[in-house]
mmCIF file of C-alpha atoms and ligand atoms in Angstrom:
data_model
loop_
_atom_site.group_PDB
_atom_site.id
_atom_site.type_symbol
_atom_site.label_atom_id
_atom_site.label_comp_id
_atom_site.label_asym_id
_atom_site.label_seq_id
_atom_site.Cartn_x
_atom_site.Cartn_y
_atom_site.Cartn_z
ATOM 1 C CA MET A 1335 -16.663 51.438 21.255
ATOM 2 C CA ARG A 1336 -13.263 52.093 22.810
ATOM 3 C CA PRO A 1337 -10.521 52.904 20.300
ATOM 4 C CA LEU A 1338 -8.783 49.848 18.920
ATOM 5 C CA ASP A 1339 -5.107 49.454 19.768
ATOM 6 C CA LEU A 1340 -4.060 48.124 16.385
ATOM 7 C CA ASP A 1341 -0.375 48.356 17.296
ATOM 8 C CA SER A 1342 -0.757 45.925 20.160
ATOM 9 C CA TYR A 1343 -2.858 43.654 17.937
ATOM 10 C CA ALA A 1344 -0.058 43.604 15.353
ATOM 11 C CA ARG A 1345 2.491 42.923 18.114
ATOM 12 C CA ASP A 1346 0.577 40.314 20.156
ATOM 13 C CA GLY A 1347 -1.905 38.757 17.741
ATOM 14 C CA PHE A 1348 -4.804 39.384 20.107
ATOM 15 C CA LEU A 1349 -6.763 42.316 21.435
ATOM 16 C CA VAL A 1350 -9.061 42.607 24.452
ATOM 17 C CA GLN A 1351 -11.975 45.054 24.363
ATOM 18 C CA PRO A 1352 -13.677 45.209 27.774
ATOM 19 C CA ASP A 1353 -17.403 46.035 27.882
ATOM 20 C CA PHE A 1354 -17.839 45.281 24.187
ATOM 21 C CA LEU A 1355 -21.141 43.419 24.235
ATOM 22 C CA SER A 1356 -23.948 44.959 26.273
ATOM 23 C CA ALA A 1357 -25.336 43.101 29.267
ATOM 24 C CA ALA A 1358 -28.669 42.940 27.419
ATOM 25 C CA ASP A 1359 -27.027 41.193 24.455
ATOM 26 C CA CYS A 1360 -25.135 38.797 26.745
ATOM 27 C CA ASP A 1361 -28.448 37.988 28.439
ATOM 28 C CA ALA A 1362 -30.164 37.528 25.058
ATOM 29 C CA LEU A 1363 -27.507 35.087 23.809
ATOM 30 C CA GLN A 1364 -27.618 33.058 27.001
ATOM 31 C CA ALA A 1365 -31.418 32.947 27.035
ATOM 32 C CA ARG A 1366 -31.557 31.938 23.373
ATOM 33 C CA ALA A 1367 -28.937 29.216 23.846
ATOM 34 C CA ALA A 1368 -30.966 27.869 26.785
ATOM 35 C CA GLU A 1369 -34.072 27.799 24.559
ATOM 36 C CA LEU A 1370 -32.224 25.953 21.814
ATOM 37 C CA VAL A 1371 -30.995 23.399 24.339
ATOM 38 C CA ALA A 1372 -34.490 22.997 25.793
ATOM 39 C CA GLY A 1373 -35.821 22.278 22.295
ATOM 40 C CA PHE A 1374 -33.090 19.802 21.445
ATOM 41 C CA ASP A 1375 -33.801 16.073 21.565
ATOM 42 C CA PRO A 1376 -30.487 14.515 22.550
ATOM 43 C CA GLY A 1377 -31.633 10.926 22.149
ATOM 44 C CA PRO A 1378 -30.568 10.267 18.536
ATOM 45 C CA VAL A 1379 -27.434 12.394 18.826
ATOM 46 C CA ARG A 1380 -26.269 10.650 21.969
ATOM 47 C CA THR A 1381 -26.723 7.352 20.191
ATOM 48 C CA VAL A 1382 -24.591 8.584 17.325
ATOM 49 C CA PHE A 1383 -21.864 9.740 19.652
ATOM 50 C CA SER A 1384 -21.834 6.870 22.085
ATOM 51 C CA SER A 1385 -21.621 3.774 19.924
ATOM 52 C CA HIS A 1386 -18.235 2.917 18.546
ATOM 53 C CA ASP A 1387 -19.260 1.775 15.084
ATOM 54 C CA GLN A 1388 -21.003 5.048 14.269
ATOM 55 C CA SER A 1389 -17.965 6.975 13.058
ATOM 56 C CA HIS A 1390 -19.531 7.706 9.660
ATOM 57 C CA ALA A 1391 -22.707 9.077 11.191
ATOM 58 C CA ARG A 1392 -20.651 11.040 13.698
ATOM 59 C CA ALA A 1393 -18.452 12.524 10.966
ATOM 60 C CA ARG A 1394 -21.490 13.469 8.902
ATOM 61 C CA TYR A 1395 -23.236 15.100 11.870
ATOM 62 C CA PHE A 1396 -20.122 17.220 12.391
ATOM 63 C CA ARG A 1397 -19.497 18.045 8.719
ATOM 64 C CA GLU A 1398 -23.058 19.108 8.064
ATOM 65 C CA SER A 1399 -22.941 21.381 11.107
ATOM 66 C CA GLY A 1400 -21.099 24.025 9.072
ATOM 67 C CA GLY A 1401 -24.463 25.001 7.612
ATOM 68 C CA ALA A 1402 -26.670 23.982 10.518
ATOM 69 C CA ILE A 1403 -27.291 24.327 14.248
ATOM 70 C CA ARG A 1404 -25.973 21.192 15.912
ATOM 71 C CA PHE A 1405 -25.199 20.092 19.443
ATOM 72 C CA PHE A 1406 -21.977 18.495 20.678
ATOM 73 C CA PHE A 1407 -21.452 16.808 24.015
ATOM 74 C CA GLU A 1408 -18.547 16.984 26.425
ATOM 75 C CA GLU A 1409 -16.397 13.881 26.389
ATOM 76 C CA GLU A 1410 -16.681 13.564 30.156
ATOM 77 C CA ALA A 1411 -20.470 13.888 30.090
ATOM 78 C CA THR A 1412 -22.145 10.656 31.087
ATOM 79 C CA ASP A 1413 -25.871 10.777 31.531
ATOM 80 C CA GLN A 1414 -26.393 14.363 32.647
ATOM 81 C CA PRO A 1415 -29.215 16.278 30.922
ATOM 82 C CA ALA A 1416 -28.045 18.158 27.822
ATOM 83 C CA ALA A 1417 -28.138 21.497 29.633
ATOM 84 C CA PHE A 1418 -25.248 20.298 31.828
ATOM 85 C CA ALA A 1419 -23.495 18.072 29.321
ATOM 86 C CA LEU A 1420 -23.060 20.046 26.090
ATOM 87 C CA ASN A 1421 -19.665 21.259 24.967
ATOM 88 C CA LYS A 1422 -20.965 23.543 22.230
ATOM 89 C CA ILE A 1423 -23.609 24.439 19.663
ATOM 90 C CA GLY A 1424 -22.374 25.176 16.124
ATOM 91 C CA HIS A 1425 -21.682 26.248 13.486
ATOM 92 C CA ALA A 1426 -24.185 28.465 11.618
ATOM 93 C CA LEU A 1427 -26.063 30.053 14.515
ATOM 94 C CA HIS A 1428 -25.309 33.479 13.065
ATOM 95 C CA ASP A 1429 -27.186 32.673 9.830
ATOM 96 C CA LEU A 1430 -29.977 30.414 11.031
ATOM 97 C CA ASP A 1431 -31.060 31.867 14.354
ATOM 98 C CA PRO A 1432 -32.532 35.381 14.449
ATOM 99 C CA VAL A 1433 -31.104 36.309 17.862
ATOM 100 C CA PHE A 1434 -27.594 35.192 16.973
ATOM 101 C CA ASP A 1435 -27.943 36.835 13.556
ATOM 102 C CA ARG A 1436 -28.907 40.207 15.020
ATOM 103 C CA ILE A 1437 -26.177 40.241 17.643
ATOM 104 C CA SER A 1438 -23.482 38.936 15.273
ATOM 105 C CA ARG A 1439 -24.299 41.532 12.626
ATOM 106 C CA GLN A 1440 -24.693 44.574 14.844
ATOM 107 C CA PRO A 1441 -22.998 47.707 13.494
ATOM 108 C CA LYS A 1442 -20.151 47.716 15.985
ATOM 109 C CA ILE A 1443 -18.985 44.284 14.820
ATOM 110 C CA ALA A 1444 -19.088 45.492 11.207
ATOM 111 C CA ASP A 1445 -17.095 48.581 12.279
ATOM 112 C CA LEU A 1446 -14.569 46.393 14.029
ATOM 113 C CA ALA A 1447 -14.112 44.230 10.931
ATOM 114 C CA ARG A 1448 -13.494 47.304 8.835
ATOM 115 C CA MET A 1449 -10.993 48.698 11.338
ATOM 116 C CA LEU A 1450 -9.155 45.369 11.342
ATOM 117 C CA GLY A 1451 -8.761 45.676 7.570
ATOM 118 C CA PHE A 1452 -11.472 43.380 6.247
ATOM 119 C CA VAL A 1453 -12.470 44.383 2.714
ATOM 120 C CA ARG A 1454 -15.280 41.874 2.158
ATOM 121 C CA PRO A 1455 -16.011 40.364 5.568
ATOM 122 C CA LEU A 1456 -17.915 37.090 5.579
ATOM 123 C CA LEU A 1457 -19.306 35.515 8.738
ATOM 124 C CA LEU A 1458 -18.143 31.933 8.408
ATOM 125 C CA GLN A 1459 -18.641 30.130 11.687
ATOM 126 C CA SER A 1460 -20.314 30.631 15.046
ATOM 127 C CA MET A 1461 -20.070 28.576 18.204
ATOM 128 C CA TYR A 1462 -21.818 28.797 21.538
ATOM 129 C CA LEU A 1463 -19.252 27.419 23.989
ATOM 130 C CA PHE A 1464 -20.488 26.079 27.328
ATOM 131 C CA LYS A 1465 -17.288 25.113 29.167
ATOM 132 C CA GLN A 1466 -19.517 23.511 31.786
ATOM 133 C CA PRO A 1467 -18.667 23.561 35.493
ATOM 134 C CA HIS A 1468 -16.524 20.542 36.518
ATOM 135 C CA ILE A 1469 -16.540 18.758 33.118
ATOM 136 C CA GLY A 1470 -15.791 21.548 30.605
ATOM 137 C CA GLY A 1471 -13.001 20.096 28.490
ATOM 138 C CA GLU A 1472 -9.567 21.390 27.621
ATOM 139 C CA VAL A 1473 -8.963 22.927 24.192
ATOM 140 C CA GLY A 1474 -5.394 22.227 23.132
ATOM 141 C CA TRP A 1475 -3.002 24.696 21.524
ATOM 142 C CA HIS A 1476 -4.020 25.422 17.961
ATOM 143 C CA GLN A 1477 -4.250 28.082 15.250
ATOM 144 C CA ASP A 1478 -7.728 28.760 13.881
ATOM 145 C CA ALA A 1479 -6.334 28.981 10.334
ATOM 146 C CA ALA A 1480 -5.693 25.230 10.602
ATOM 147 C CA TYR A 1481 -9.472 24.719 10.555
ATOM 148 C CA LEU A 1482 -10.694 27.662 8.489
ATOM 149 C CA HIS A 1483 -8.086 28.084 5.806
ATOM 150 C CA THR A 1484 -7.941 30.857 3.223
ATOM 151 C CA THR A 1485 -5.136 32.071 0.956
ATOM 152 C CA PRO A 1486 -3.850 34.424 2.204
ATOM 153 C CA ALA A 1487 -4.799 33.619 5.815
ATOM 154 C CA THR A 1488 -7.646 35.917 6.854
ATOM 155 C CA VAL A 1489 -9.614 34.041 9.490
ATOM 156 C CA THR A 1490 -10.099 36.103 12.622
ATOM 157 C CA GLY A 1491 -11.847 35.029 15.808
ATOM 158 C CA PHE A 1492 -14.223 37.223 17.792
ATOM 159 C CA TRP A 1493 -14.569 35.568 21.197
ATOM 160 C CA ILE A 1494 -17.044 37.136 23.600
ATOM 161 C CA ALA A 1495 -17.168 36.183 27.284
ATOM 162 C CA LEU A 1496 -20.692 35.515 28.549
ATOM 163 C CA ASP A 1497 -19.396 34.773 32.045
ATOM 164 C CA ASP A 1498 -16.367 36.203 33.795
ATOM 165 C CA ALA A 1499 -13.461 34.065 32.578
ATOM 166 C CA ASP A 1500 -10.309 33.456 34.613
ATOM 167 C CA ARG A 1501 -7.706 30.765 35.270
ATOM 168 C CA ASP A 1502 -10.084 28.867 37.542
ATOM 169 C CA ASN A 1503 -12.821 28.297 34.969
ATOM 170 C CA GLY A 1504 -10.698 27.863 31.860
ATOM 171 C CA CYS A 1505 -10.152 31.283 30.294
ATOM 172 C CA LEU A 1506 -8.376 31.656 26.961
ATOM 173 C CA MET A 1507 -4.595 31.294 26.947
ATOM 174 C CA ALA A 1508 -2.397 32.721 24.184
ATOM 175 C CA LEU A 1509 1.241 32.944 23.088
ATOM 176 C CA PRO A 1510 1.776 36.659 22.488
ATOM 177 C CA GLY A 1511 3.442 37.428 19.177
ATOM 178 C CA ALA A 1512 3.417 33.820 17.993
ATOM 179 C CA HIS A 1513 0.966 34.677 15.204
ATOM 180 C CA ARG A 1514 4.050 35.777 13.251
ATOM 181 C CA GLY A 1515 5.146 32.125 13.001
ATOM 182 C CA PRO A 1516 4.026 29.658 10.331
ATOM 183 C CA LEU A 1517 0.784 27.723 10.132
ATOM 184 C CA ARG A 1518 1.683 24.326 11.626
ATOM 185 C CA GLU A 1519 -1.237 22.102 10.660
ATOM 186 C CA ARG A 1520 -4.357 21.822 8.615
ATOM 187 C CA PHE A 1521 -7.496 19.903 9.456
ATOM 188 C CA HIS A 1522 -9.084 19.133 6.113
ATOM 189 C CA GLU A 1523 -10.857 16.701 3.828
ATOM 190 C CA ARG A 1524 -9.000 14.144 1.740
ATOM 191 C CA ASP A 1525 -10.650 11.250 -0.105
ATOM 192 C CA GLY A 1526 -13.837 11.793 1.834
ATOM 193 C CA GLU A 1527 -12.174 11.705 5.275
ATOM 194 C CA LEU A 1528 -11.283 14.544 7.623
ATOM 195 C CA ILE A 1529 -7.619 14.407 8.502
ATOM 196 C CA THR A 1530 -4.927 16.532 10.146
ATOM 197 C CA SER A 1531 -1.826 17.219 8.046
ATOM 198 C CA THR A 1532 1.416 18.790 9.254
ATOM 199 C CA LEU A 1533 2.461 21.768 7.137
ATOM 200 C CA ASP A 1534 5.388 22.969 9.226
ATOM 201 C CA PRO A 1535 6.922 21.076 12.165
ATOM 202 C CA THR A 1536 8.250 24.231 13.882
ATOM 203 C CA PRO A 1537 7.359 23.869 17.578
ATOM 204 C CA TRP A 1538 5.407 26.602 19.349
ATOM 205 C CA PRO A 1539 7.816 29.291 20.571
ATOM 206 C CA GLU A 1540 9.021 29.199 24.179
ATOM 207 C CA THR A 1541 7.005 32.344 24.903
ATOM 208 C CA GLU A 1542 5.298 32.360 28.296
ATOM 209 C CA PRO A 1543 1.550 31.866 27.734
ATOM 210 C CA VAL A 1544 -0.697 34.662 28.955
ATOM 211 C CA ALA A 1545 -4.064 34.025 30.574
ATOM 212 C CA LEU A 1546 -6.708 36.271 29.042
ATOM 213 C CA GLU A 1547 -8.765 36.850 32.165
ATOM 214 C CA VAL A 1548 -11.739 38.954 31.156
ATOM 215 C CA ARG A 1549 -15.103 40.036 32.477
ATOM 216 C CA ARG A 1550 -18.487 39.186 31.018
ATOM 217 C CA GLY A 1551 -19.144 41.189 27.832
ATOM 218 C CA SER A 1552 -15.456 41.469 26.934
ATOM 219 C CA LEU A 1553 -14.384 40.741 23.391
ATOM 220 C CA VAL A 1554 -11.124 38.993 22.544
ATOM 221 C CA VAL A 1555 -10.037 39.343 18.905
ATOM 222 C CA LEU A 1556 -7.771 36.458 17.878
ATOM 223 C CA HIS A 1557 -5.541 36.545 14.815
ATOM 224 C CA GLY A 1558 -6.038 33.357 12.789
ATOM 225 C CA LEU A 1559 -2.390 32.317 13.189
ATOM 226 C CA LEU A 1560 -2.209 33.001 16.948
ATOM 227 C CA PRO A 1561 -1.659 29.817 18.990
ATOM 228 C CA HIS A 1562 -4.286 29.717 21.730
ATOM 229 C CA ALA A 1563 -5.823 27.179 24.077
ATOM 230 C CA SER A 1564 -7.950 26.861 27.192
ATOM 231 C CA ALA A 1565 -7.670 24.673 30.265
ATOM 232 C CA PRO A 1566 -10.465 22.422 31.505
ATOM 233 C CA ASN A 1567 -13.059 23.993 33.758
ATOM 234 C CA ARG A 1568 -12.709 22.204 37.104
ATOM 235 C CA SER A 1569 -14.488 24.986 38.971
ATOM 236 C CA SER A 1570 -18.132 25.048 40.003
ATOM 237 C CA ARG A 1571 -18.717 28.116 37.797
ATOM 238 C CA PRO A 1572 -19.741 28.090 34.128
ATOM 239 C CA ARG A 1573 -17.560 29.759 31.511
ATOM 240 C CA GLN A 1574 -19.868 30.363 28.584
ATOM 241 C CA ALA A 1575 -18.684 32.260 25.527
ATOM 242 C CA TYR A 1576 -19.772 33.061 21.998
ATOM 243 C CA ALA A 1577 -17.166 32.721 19.240
ATOM 244 C CA LEU A 1578 -17.627 34.072 15.737
ATOM 245 C CA HIS A 1579 -15.113 33.520 12.941
ATOM 246 C CA MET A 1580 -14.787 35.833 9.983
ATOM 247 C CA ILE A 1581 -12.879 35.518 6.711
ATOM 248 C CA ASP A 1582 -12.349 37.940 3.850
ATOM 249 C CA GLY A 1583 -14.273 37.146 0.695
ATOM 250 C CA ASN A 1584 -11.355 38.494 -1.317
ATOM 251 C CA ALA A 1585 -9.194 35.568 -0.196
ATOM 252 C CA ASP A 1586 -9.492 32.048 -1.626
ATOM 253 C CA TYR A 1587 -11.472 29.707 0.587
ATOM 254 C CA SER A 1588 -9.844 26.277 0.475
ATOM 255 C CA THR A 1589 -12.086 23.730 -1.182
ATOM 256 C CA ASP A 1590 -10.887 21.002 1.171
ATOM 257 C CA ASN A 1591 -11.789 22.869 4.388
ATOM 258 C CA TRP A 1592 -13.980 20.776 6.671
ATOM 259 C CA LEU A 1593 -16.585 23.557 6.710
ATOM 260 C CA GLN A 1594 -18.472 23.636 3.414
ATOM 261 C CA ARG A 1595 -21.905 25.169 2.974
ATOM 262 C CA PRO A 1596 -23.207 24.086 -0.442
ATOM 263 C CA GLY A 1597 -26.773 25.157 0.265
ATOM 264 C CA LEU A 1598 -26.135 28.255 2.343
ATOM 265 C CA PRO A 1599 -23.966 30.951 0.776
ATOM 266 C CA LEU A 1600 -21.741 32.926 3.152
ATOM 267 C CA ARG A 1601 -22.894 36.435 3.996
ATOM 268 C CA GLY A 1602 -21.305 39.525 5.447
ATOM 269 C CA PHE A 1603 -23.113 42.290 7.286
HETATM 270 FE FE1 FE2 B 2316 -9.634 28.548 18.359
#
């Protein structure tokens, strides 16, 4: 692995490591995701997501996905087959699927966690992101710590491009240095519902966003407080990626986080 530029990570809140994941591992993730999609029966799930009075079932399908492998459709998808209509698969691929497990727990990811200062790294969440040609949706500006909250904040994103990602197909965007600002929001459980609460109304800084244009196999490390986003994919090219989120087991995991795994304890490497 190339040496880590920890100074630029501290300054910017993100780090790009080109050629991080081997082409063989990129191929293996894409092939495995295609198999999972081929084995997925979208009928019941589409029913859950399409009818308006199914909000409880929809919320449960999402909440249980923290300890499962579940499939989520693009909002703009109409009646395309799942292979062209999914937004993502989540959120415990790394614990429940052997291919994702092996690739997520390979030694160089453990080394990276150690170099970033993790004492007791725990693999919390994994997502296979499709960002489909033409209909891949926008992801608005957010901080990952709003969703995966620990005290102190430790969540760190490991985002791996499985296709070349650029402005045309909706690459990551980030506000360099803005991870030094406060956590603005939390998405969490209250009285059985998932809600978004404002913690700090400070607007995002006026910093010019940077487009993280990267080649297939590149890793982007994202600090949990770094505001980031991605534009819709209006191109005819896919922009698939694999995103893994890690927390430190020495921090307190908030009991009202949306992601709870009562039957599946978190594991490290
Ligand atoms: Fe994110």
